[in-house]
Amino acid sequence: SSFALAKLEQEILIKRVMPCKDKDSITLVSDNNAYQPFDVPKSEKSAIALILGAIILEYDRFMQERLAQRAIQEERTTMQ
């Protein structure tokens, strides 16, 4: 799923973008279960921006985790 930065009323939110039953809307979903998903009409899309990347401040730790994940994936592939 994609992430979006949304400015709704006085709040700025980062949410997952999911398809909506209503074809004229999108559903925004929080990773925090305390917040319910909600629909936003596509006509309000001027206040929503799709997030295409991320800035990683802890690059060394991030790279170590990525390398460990790759090693696990390669091991799984070899075992199959």
C-alpha positions as semicolon CSV with decimal commas, in nm:
position;residue;x (nm);y (nm);z (nm)
1;S;0,000;0,000;0,000
2;S;0,102;0,361;-0,048
3;F;0,133;0,632;0,213
4;A;-0,006;0,983;0,189
5;L;0,049;1,310;0,370
6;A;-0,296;1,462;0,418
7;K;-0,396;1,805;0,547
8;L;-0,751;1,777;0,675
9;E;-0,900;2,072;0,860
10;Q;-0,627;2,176;1,108
11;E;-0,438;1,845;1,113
12;I;-0,157;1,703;0,904
13;L;-0,166;1,322;0,893
14;I;0,038;1,040;0,744
15;K;-0,187;0,748;0,653
16;R;-0,194;0,439;0,435
17;V;-0,401;0,485;0,120
18;M;-0,645;0,204;0,049
19;P;-0,919;0,159;-0,210
20;C;-1,267;0,266;-0,107
21;K;-1,602;0,103;-0,186
22;D;-1,710;0,443;-0,315
23;K;-1,514;0,492;-0,640
24;D;-1,516;0,869;-0,582
25;S;-1,325;0,840;-0,252
26;I;-1,013;0,686;-0,101
27;T;-0,978;0,530;0,243
28;L;-0,702;0,656;0,475
29;V;-0,586;0,403;0,735
30;S;-0,364;0,465;1,038
31;D;-0,102;0,212;1,150
32;N;-0,217;0,297;1,502
33;N;-0,524;0,083;1,578
34;A;-0,657;0,353;1,812
35;Y;-0,763;0,551;1,503
36;Q;-1,041;0,432;1,275
37;P;-1,001;0,436;0,894
38;F;-1,195;0,710;0,717
39;D;-1,291;0,797;0,362
40;V;-1,189;1,115;0,182
41;P;-1,356;1,228;-0,141
42;K;-1,116;1,236;-0,436
43;S;-1,236;1,590;-0,501
44;E;-1,034;1,690;-0,191
45;K;-0,713;1,546;-0,336
46;S;-0,548;1,887;-0,348
47;A;-0,488;1,843;0,025
48;I;-0,333;1,496;-0,013
49;A;0,018;1,416;-0,137
50;L;0,150;1,068;-0,210
51;I;0,474;0,988;-0,028
52;L;0,729;0,853;-0,274
53;G;1,030;0,807;-0,046
54;A;1,170;0,850;0,300
55;I;1,461;1,019;0,469
56;I;1,646;0,781;0,701
57;L;1,830;0,954;0,983
58;E;1,975;0,636;1,129
59;Y;2,128;0,514;0,803
60;D;2,383;0,272;0,956
61;R;2,123;0,087;1,160
62;F;1,886;0,086;0,863
63;M;2,152;-0,067;0,636
64;Q;2,241;-0,335;0,894
65;E;1,874;-0,434;0,918
66;R;1,839;-0,442;0,537
67;L;2,149;-0,661;0,501
68;A;2,019;-0,898;0,768
69;Q;1,681;-0,919;0,592
70;R;1,850;-0,995;0,259
71;A;2,063;-1,268;0,419
72;I;1,749;-1,430;0,562
73;Q;1,572;-1,411;0,224
74;E;1,872;-1,560;0,044
75;E;1,892;-1,841;0,300
76;R;1,522;-1,919;0,253
77;T;1,566;-1,922;-0,124
78;T;1,864;-2,158;-0,097
79;M;1,671;-2,396;0,130
80;Q;1,381;-2,430;-0,116
